[in-house]
PDB file of C-alpha atoms in Angstrom:
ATOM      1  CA  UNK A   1       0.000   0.000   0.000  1.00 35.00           C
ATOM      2  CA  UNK A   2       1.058   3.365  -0.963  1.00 36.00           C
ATOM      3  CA  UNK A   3       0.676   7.161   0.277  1.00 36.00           C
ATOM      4  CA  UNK A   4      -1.187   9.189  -1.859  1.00 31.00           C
ATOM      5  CA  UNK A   5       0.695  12.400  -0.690  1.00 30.00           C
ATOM      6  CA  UNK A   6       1.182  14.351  -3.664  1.00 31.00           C
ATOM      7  CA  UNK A   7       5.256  13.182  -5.053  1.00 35.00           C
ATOM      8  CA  UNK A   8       5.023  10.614  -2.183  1.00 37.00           C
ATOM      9  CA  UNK A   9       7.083   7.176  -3.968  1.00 40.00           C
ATOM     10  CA  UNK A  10       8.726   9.154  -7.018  1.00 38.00           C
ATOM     11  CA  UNK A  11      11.095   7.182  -8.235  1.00 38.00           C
ATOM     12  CA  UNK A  12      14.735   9.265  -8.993  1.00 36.00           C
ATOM     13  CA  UNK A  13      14.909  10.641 -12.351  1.00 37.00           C
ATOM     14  CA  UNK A  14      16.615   8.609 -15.301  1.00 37.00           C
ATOM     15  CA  UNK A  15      16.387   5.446 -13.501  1.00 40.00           C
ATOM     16  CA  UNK A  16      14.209   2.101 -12.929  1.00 46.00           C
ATOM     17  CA  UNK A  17      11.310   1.847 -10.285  1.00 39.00           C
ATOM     18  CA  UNK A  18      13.716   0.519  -7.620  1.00 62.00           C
ATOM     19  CA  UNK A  19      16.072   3.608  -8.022  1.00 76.00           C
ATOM     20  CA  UNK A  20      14.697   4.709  -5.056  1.00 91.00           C
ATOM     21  CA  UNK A  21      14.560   2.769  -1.401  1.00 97.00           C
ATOM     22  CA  UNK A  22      11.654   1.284  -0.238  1.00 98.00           C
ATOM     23  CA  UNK A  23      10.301   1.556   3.758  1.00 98.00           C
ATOM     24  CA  UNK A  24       7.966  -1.476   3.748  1.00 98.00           C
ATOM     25  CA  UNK A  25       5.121  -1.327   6.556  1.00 98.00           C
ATOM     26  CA  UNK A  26       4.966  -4.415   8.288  1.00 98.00           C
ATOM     27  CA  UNK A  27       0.964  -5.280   9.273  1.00 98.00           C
ATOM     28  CA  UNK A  28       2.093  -8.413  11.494  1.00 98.00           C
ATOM     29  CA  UNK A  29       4.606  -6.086  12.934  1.00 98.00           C
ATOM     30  CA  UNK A  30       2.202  -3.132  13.736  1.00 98.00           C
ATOM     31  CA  UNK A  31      -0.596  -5.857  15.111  1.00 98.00           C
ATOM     32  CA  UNK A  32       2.037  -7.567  17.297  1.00 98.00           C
ATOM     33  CA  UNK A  33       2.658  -4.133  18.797  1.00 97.00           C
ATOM     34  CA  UNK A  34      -0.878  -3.370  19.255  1.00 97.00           C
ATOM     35  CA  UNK A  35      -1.184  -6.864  21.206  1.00 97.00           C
ATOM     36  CA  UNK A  36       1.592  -6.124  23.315  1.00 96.00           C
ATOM     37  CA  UNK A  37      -0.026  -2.712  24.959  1.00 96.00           C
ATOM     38  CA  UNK A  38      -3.229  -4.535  25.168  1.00 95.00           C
ATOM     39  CA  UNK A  39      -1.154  -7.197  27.271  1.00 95.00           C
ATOM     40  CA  UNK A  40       0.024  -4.156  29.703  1.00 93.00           C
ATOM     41  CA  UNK A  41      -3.909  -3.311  30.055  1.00 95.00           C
ATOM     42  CA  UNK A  42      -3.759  -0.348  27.525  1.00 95.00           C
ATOM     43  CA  UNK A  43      -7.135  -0.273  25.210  1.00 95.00           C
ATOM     44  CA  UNK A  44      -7.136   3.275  23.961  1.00 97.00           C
ATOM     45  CA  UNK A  45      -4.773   5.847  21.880  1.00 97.00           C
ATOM     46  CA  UNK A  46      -4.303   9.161  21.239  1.00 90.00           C
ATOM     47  CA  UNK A  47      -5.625  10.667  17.693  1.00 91.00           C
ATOM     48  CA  UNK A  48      -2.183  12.429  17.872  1.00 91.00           C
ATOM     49  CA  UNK A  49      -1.006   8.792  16.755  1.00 96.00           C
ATOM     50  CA  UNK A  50      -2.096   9.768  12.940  1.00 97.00           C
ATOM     51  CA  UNK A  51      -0.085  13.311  12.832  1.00 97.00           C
ATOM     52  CA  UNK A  52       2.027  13.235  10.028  1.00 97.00           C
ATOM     53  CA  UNK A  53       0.580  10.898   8.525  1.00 98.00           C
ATOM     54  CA  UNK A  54       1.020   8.551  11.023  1.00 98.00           C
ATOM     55  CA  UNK A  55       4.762   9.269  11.654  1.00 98.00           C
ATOM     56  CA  UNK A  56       4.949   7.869   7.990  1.00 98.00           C
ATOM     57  CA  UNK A  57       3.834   5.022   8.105  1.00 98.00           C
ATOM     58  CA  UNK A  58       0.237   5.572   6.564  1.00 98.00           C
ATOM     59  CA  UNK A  59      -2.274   6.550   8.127  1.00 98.00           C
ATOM     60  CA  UNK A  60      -4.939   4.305   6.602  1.00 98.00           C
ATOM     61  CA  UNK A  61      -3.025   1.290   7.661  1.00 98.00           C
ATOM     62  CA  UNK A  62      -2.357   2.367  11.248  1.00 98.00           C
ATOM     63  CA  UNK A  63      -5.979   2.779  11.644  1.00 98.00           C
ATOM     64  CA  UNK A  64      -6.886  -0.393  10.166  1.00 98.00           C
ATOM     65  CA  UNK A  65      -4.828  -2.238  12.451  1.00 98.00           C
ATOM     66  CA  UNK A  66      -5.993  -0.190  15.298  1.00 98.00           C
ATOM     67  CA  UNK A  67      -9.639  -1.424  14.170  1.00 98.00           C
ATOM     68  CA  UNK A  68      -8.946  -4.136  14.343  1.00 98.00           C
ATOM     69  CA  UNK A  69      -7.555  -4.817  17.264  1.00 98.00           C
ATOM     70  CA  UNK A  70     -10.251  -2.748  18.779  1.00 97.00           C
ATOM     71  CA  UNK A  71      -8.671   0.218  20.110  1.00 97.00           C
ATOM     72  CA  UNK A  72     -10.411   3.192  20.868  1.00 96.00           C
ATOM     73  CA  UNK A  73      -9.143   6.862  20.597  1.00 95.00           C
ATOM     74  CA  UNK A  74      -9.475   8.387  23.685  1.00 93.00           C
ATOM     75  CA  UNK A  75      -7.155  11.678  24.698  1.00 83.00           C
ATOM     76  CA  UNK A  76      -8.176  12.171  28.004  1.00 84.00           C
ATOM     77  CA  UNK A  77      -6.942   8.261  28.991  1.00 85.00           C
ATOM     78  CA  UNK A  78      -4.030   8.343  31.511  1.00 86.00           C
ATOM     79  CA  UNK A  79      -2.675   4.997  29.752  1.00 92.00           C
ATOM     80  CA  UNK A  80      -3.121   5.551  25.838  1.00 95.00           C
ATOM     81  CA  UNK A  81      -1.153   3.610  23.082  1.00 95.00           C
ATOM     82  CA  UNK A  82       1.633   5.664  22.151  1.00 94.00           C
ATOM     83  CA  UNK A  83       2.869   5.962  18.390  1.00 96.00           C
ATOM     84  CA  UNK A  84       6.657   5.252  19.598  1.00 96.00           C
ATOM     85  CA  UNK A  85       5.134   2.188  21.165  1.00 96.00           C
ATOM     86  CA  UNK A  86       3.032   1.122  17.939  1.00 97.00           C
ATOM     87  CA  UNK A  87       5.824   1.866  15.335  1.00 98.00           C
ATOM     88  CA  UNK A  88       8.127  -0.460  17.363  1.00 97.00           C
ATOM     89  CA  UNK A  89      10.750   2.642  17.763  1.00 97.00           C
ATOM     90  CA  UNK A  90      14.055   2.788  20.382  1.00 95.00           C
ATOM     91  CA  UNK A  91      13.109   3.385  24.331  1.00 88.00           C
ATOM     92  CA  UNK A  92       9.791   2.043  24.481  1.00 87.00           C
ATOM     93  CA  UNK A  93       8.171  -0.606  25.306  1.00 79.00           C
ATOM     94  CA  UNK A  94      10.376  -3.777  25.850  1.00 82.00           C
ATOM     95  CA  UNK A  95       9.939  -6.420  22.930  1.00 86.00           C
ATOM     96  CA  UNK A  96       8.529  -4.178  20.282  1.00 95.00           C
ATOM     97  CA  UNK A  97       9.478  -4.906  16.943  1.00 97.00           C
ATOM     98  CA  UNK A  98      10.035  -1.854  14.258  1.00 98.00           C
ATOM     99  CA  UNK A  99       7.517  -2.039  11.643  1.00 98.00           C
ATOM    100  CA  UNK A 100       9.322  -0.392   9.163  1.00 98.00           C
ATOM    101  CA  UNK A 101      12.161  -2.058   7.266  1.00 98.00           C
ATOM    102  CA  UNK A 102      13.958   0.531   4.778  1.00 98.00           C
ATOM    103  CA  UNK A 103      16.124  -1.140   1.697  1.00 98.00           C
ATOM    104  CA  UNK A 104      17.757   0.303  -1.385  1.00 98.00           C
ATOM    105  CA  UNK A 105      19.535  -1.372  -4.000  1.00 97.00           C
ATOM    106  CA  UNK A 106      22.946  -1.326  -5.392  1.00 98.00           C
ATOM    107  CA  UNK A 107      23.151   0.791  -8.852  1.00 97.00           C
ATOM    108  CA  UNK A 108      26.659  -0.175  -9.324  1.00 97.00           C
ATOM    109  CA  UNK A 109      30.418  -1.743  -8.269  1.00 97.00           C
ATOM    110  CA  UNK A 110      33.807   0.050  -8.175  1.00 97.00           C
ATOM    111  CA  UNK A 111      37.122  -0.210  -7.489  1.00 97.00           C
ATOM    112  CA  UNK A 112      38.615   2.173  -5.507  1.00 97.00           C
ATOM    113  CA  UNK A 113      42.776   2.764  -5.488  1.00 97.00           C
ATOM    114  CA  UNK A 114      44.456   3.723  -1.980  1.00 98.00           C
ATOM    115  CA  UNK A 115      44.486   7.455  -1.849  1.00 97.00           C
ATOM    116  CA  UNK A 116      40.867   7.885  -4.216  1.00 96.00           C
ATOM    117  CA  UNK A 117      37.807   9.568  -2.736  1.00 95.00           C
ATOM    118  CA  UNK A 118      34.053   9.388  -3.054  1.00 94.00           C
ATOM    119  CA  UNK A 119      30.971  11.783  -3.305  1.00 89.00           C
ATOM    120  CA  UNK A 120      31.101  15.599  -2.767  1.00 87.00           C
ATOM    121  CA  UNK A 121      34.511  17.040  -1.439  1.00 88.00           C
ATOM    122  CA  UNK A 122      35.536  13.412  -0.964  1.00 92.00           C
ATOM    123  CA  UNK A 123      35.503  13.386   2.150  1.00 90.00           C
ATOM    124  CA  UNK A 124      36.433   9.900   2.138  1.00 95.00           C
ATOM    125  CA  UNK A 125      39.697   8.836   0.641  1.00 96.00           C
ATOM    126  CA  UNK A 126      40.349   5.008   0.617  1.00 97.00           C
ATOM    127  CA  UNK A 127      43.255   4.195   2.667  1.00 96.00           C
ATOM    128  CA  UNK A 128      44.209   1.415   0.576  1.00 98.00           C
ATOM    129  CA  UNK A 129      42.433  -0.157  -2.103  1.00 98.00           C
ATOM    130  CA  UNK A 130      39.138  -1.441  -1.591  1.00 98.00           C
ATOM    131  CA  UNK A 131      35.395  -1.609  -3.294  1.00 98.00           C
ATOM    132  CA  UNK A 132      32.487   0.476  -2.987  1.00 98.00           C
ATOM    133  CA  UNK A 133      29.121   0.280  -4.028  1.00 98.00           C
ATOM    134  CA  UNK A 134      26.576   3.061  -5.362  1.00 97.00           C
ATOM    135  CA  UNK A 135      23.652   2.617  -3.650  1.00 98.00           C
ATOM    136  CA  UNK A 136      19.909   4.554  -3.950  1.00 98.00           C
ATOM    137  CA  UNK A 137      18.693   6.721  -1.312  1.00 97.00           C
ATOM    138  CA  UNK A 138      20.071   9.900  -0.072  1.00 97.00           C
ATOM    139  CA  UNK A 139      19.153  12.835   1.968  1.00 97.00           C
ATOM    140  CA  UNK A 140      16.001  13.185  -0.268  1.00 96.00           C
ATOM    141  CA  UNK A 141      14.463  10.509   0.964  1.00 96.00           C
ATOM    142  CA  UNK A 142      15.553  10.631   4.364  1.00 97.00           C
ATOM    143  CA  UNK A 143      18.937   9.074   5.084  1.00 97.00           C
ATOM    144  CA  UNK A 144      20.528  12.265   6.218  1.00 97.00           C
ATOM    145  CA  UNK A 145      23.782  13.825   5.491  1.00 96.00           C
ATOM    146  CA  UNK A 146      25.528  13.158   9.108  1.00 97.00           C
ATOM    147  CA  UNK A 147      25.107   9.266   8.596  1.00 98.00           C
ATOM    148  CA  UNK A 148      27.987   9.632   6.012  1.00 97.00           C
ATOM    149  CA  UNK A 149      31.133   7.539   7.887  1.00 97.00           C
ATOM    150  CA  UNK A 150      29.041   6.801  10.907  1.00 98.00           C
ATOM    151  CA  UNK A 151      26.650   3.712  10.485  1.00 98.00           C
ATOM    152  CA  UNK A 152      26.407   0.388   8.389  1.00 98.00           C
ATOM    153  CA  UNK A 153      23.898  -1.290   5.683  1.00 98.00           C
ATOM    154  CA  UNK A 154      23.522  -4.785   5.855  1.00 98.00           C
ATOM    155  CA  UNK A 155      24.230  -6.151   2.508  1.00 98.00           C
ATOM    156  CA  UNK A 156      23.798 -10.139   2.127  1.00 97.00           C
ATOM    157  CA  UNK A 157      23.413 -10.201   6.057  1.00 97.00           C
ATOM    158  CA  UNK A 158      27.028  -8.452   6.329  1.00 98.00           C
ATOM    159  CA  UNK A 159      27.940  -5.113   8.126  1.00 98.00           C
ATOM    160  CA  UNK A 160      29.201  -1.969   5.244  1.00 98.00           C
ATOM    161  CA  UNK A 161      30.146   1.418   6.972  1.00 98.00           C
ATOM    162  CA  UNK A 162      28.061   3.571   4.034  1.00 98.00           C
ATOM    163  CA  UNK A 163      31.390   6.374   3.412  1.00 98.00           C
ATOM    164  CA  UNK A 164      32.035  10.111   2.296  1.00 97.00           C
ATOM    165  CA  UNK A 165      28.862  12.430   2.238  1.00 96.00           C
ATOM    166  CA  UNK A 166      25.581  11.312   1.642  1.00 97.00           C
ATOM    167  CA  UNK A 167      23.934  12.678  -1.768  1.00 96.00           C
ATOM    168  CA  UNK A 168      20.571  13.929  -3.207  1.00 96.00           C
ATOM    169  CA  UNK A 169      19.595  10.585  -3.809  1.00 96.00           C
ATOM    170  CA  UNK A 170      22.570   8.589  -3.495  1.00 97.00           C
ATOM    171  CA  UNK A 171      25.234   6.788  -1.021  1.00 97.00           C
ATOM    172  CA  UNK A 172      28.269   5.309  -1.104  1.00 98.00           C
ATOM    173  CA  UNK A 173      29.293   2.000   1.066  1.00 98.00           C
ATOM    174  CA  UNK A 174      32.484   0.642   1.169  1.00 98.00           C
ATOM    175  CA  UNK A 175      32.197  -3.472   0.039  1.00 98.00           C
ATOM    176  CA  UNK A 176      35.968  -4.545  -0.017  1.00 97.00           C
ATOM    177  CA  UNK A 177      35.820  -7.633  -1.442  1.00 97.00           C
ATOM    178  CA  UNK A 178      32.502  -8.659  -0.469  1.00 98.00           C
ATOM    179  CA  UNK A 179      30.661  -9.984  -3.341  1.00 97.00           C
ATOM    180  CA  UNK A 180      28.186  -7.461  -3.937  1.00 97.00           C
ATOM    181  CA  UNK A 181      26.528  -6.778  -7.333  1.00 97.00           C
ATOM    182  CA  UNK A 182      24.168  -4.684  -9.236  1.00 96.00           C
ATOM    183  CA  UNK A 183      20.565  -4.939  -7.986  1.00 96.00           C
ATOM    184  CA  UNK A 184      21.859  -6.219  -4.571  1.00 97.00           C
ATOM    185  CA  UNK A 185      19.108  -5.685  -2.000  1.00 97.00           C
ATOM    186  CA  UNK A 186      20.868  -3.458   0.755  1.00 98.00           C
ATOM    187  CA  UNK A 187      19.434  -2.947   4.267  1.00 98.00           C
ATOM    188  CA  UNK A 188      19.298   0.299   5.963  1.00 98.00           C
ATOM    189  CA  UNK A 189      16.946  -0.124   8.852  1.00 98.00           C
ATOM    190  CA  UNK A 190      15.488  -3.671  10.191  1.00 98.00           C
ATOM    191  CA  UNK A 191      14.970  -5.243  13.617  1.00 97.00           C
ATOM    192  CA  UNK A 192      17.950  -4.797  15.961  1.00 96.00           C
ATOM    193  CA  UNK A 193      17.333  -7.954  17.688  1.00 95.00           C
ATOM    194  CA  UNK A 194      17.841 -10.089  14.649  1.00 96.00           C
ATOM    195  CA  UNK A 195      21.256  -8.164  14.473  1.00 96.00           C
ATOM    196  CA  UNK A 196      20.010  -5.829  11.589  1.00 98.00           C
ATOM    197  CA  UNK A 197      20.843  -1.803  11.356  1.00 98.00           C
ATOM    198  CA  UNK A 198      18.888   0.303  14.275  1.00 97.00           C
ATOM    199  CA  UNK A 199      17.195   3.371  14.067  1.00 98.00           C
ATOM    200  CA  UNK A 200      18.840   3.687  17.537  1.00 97.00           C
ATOM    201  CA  UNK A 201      22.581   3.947  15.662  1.00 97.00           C
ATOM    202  CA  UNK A 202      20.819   6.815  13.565  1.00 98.00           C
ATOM    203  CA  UNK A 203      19.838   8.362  16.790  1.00 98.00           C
ATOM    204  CA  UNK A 204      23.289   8.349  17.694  1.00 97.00           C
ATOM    205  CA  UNK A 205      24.609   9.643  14.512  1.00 97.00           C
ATOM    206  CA  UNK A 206      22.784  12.077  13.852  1.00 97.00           C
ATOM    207  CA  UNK A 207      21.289  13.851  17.249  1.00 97.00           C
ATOM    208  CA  UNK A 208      17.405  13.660  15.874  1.00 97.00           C
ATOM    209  CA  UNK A 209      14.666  11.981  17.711  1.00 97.00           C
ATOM    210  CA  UNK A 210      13.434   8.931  16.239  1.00 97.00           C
ATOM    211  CA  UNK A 211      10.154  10.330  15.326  1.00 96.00           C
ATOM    212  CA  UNK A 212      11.959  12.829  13.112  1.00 97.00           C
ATOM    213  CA  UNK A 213      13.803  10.102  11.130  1.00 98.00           C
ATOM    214  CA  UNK A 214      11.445   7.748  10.792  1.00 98.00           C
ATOM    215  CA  UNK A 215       8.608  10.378   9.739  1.00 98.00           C
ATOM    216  CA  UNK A 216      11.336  11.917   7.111  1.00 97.00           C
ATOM    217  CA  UNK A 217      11.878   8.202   6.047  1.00 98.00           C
ATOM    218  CA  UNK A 218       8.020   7.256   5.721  1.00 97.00           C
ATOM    219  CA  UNK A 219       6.914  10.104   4.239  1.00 97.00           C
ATOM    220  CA  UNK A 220      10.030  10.696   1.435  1.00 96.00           C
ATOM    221  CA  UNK A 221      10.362   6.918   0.638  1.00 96.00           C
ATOM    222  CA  UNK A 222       8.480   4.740  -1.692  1.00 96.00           C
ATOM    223  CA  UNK A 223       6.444   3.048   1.124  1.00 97.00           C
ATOM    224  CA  UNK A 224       4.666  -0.467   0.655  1.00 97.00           C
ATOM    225  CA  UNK A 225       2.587  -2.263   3.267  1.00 98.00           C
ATOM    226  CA  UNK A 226       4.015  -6.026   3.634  1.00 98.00           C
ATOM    227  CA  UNK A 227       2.371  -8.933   5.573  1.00 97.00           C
TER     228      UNK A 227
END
């Protein structure tokens, strides 16, 4: 399922409809949630829960899940389902699960000679010779300038630092001799306790709250419901 904010899902220009990365909305993941704060005796939530919409990950979908798992929106409620606690974000509720998952794909494969640098000012310079991979999604969509250098993609179920500054609509991760190829799925955000990339190293990184990344990520990336 897709937004229908106006430009919400545009692919980049000049390229495929995967040029782009995709936040999937997990339903299973969003219902678990749900059943979890019913568990702790919570029955209600806040209409703030849909601001945004829903912290970007639809609206529609949030309050079909909600539905059905017969919540009621109630503001006054000392005990309301929080959207932290829904979206499965960092410092909640223990045992969430995130229900987005944001991938790109790899666009291309380079070698890169000791001494060579990457994106604008390259402000990485390979300190001996190594691989790097081109790889959609860039400030644009949400993956923010200051994560340049400071966290890893999962690529193949392997760690790569992403390196130099973070483009438009582009990054750059350093592969080494992994073998990584062209149309490679690469992970950017998953579940932490299956060992995947955390919104919580973004946190880190970058200084934002997690409902400012995630919102920026929902709202700027191709978004999909999944089971």
């Amino acid at each position: 399922m897709s937004s229908s904010i106006p430009g919400h899902g545009m692919p980049a220009p000049g390229s495929g409809p995967r040029s782009a990365p995709v936040a999937r909305i997990s339903r299973s993941a969003l219902t678990a949630n749900a059943r979890a704060a019913r568990a702790r005796g919570i029955h209600s939530f806040s209409p703030s829960i849909f601001e945004a919409d829903a912290w970007g990950h639809g609206a529609e979908l949030v309050r079909s899940v909600l539905a059905a798992e017969q919540f009621v929106p109630d503001p006054a409620a000392r005990d309301t389902l929080s959207a932290a606690s829904l979206l499965g974000l960092p410092g909640v509720a223990p045992g969430v699960t995130p229900a987005l998952r944001l991938t790109g794909t790899v666009l291309s494969v380079k070698d890169l000679r000791a001494g060579e640098g990457v994106s604008y000012g390259y402000a990485f310079r390979a300190p001996a010779d190594t691989r790097v991979a081109l790889v959609t999604g860039g400030y644009a969509q949400g993956i923010v300038r200051a994560l340049g250098g400071a966290v890893d993609v999962s690529i193949a179920g392997e760690p790569h630092r992403i390196v130099g500054r973070v483009a438009m609509d582009v990054c750059v991760v350093e592969i080494r001799d992994a073998g990584v190829r062209r149309g490679d799925e690469v992970l950017f955000l998953g579940d932490p306790a299956a060992g995947e990339p955390s919104l919580g190293d973004w946190m880190d990184a970058t200084d934002l709250q997690a409902a400012e990344l995630i919102t920026m990520i929902g709202l700027r990336a191709i978004r999909e419901e999944a089971p």
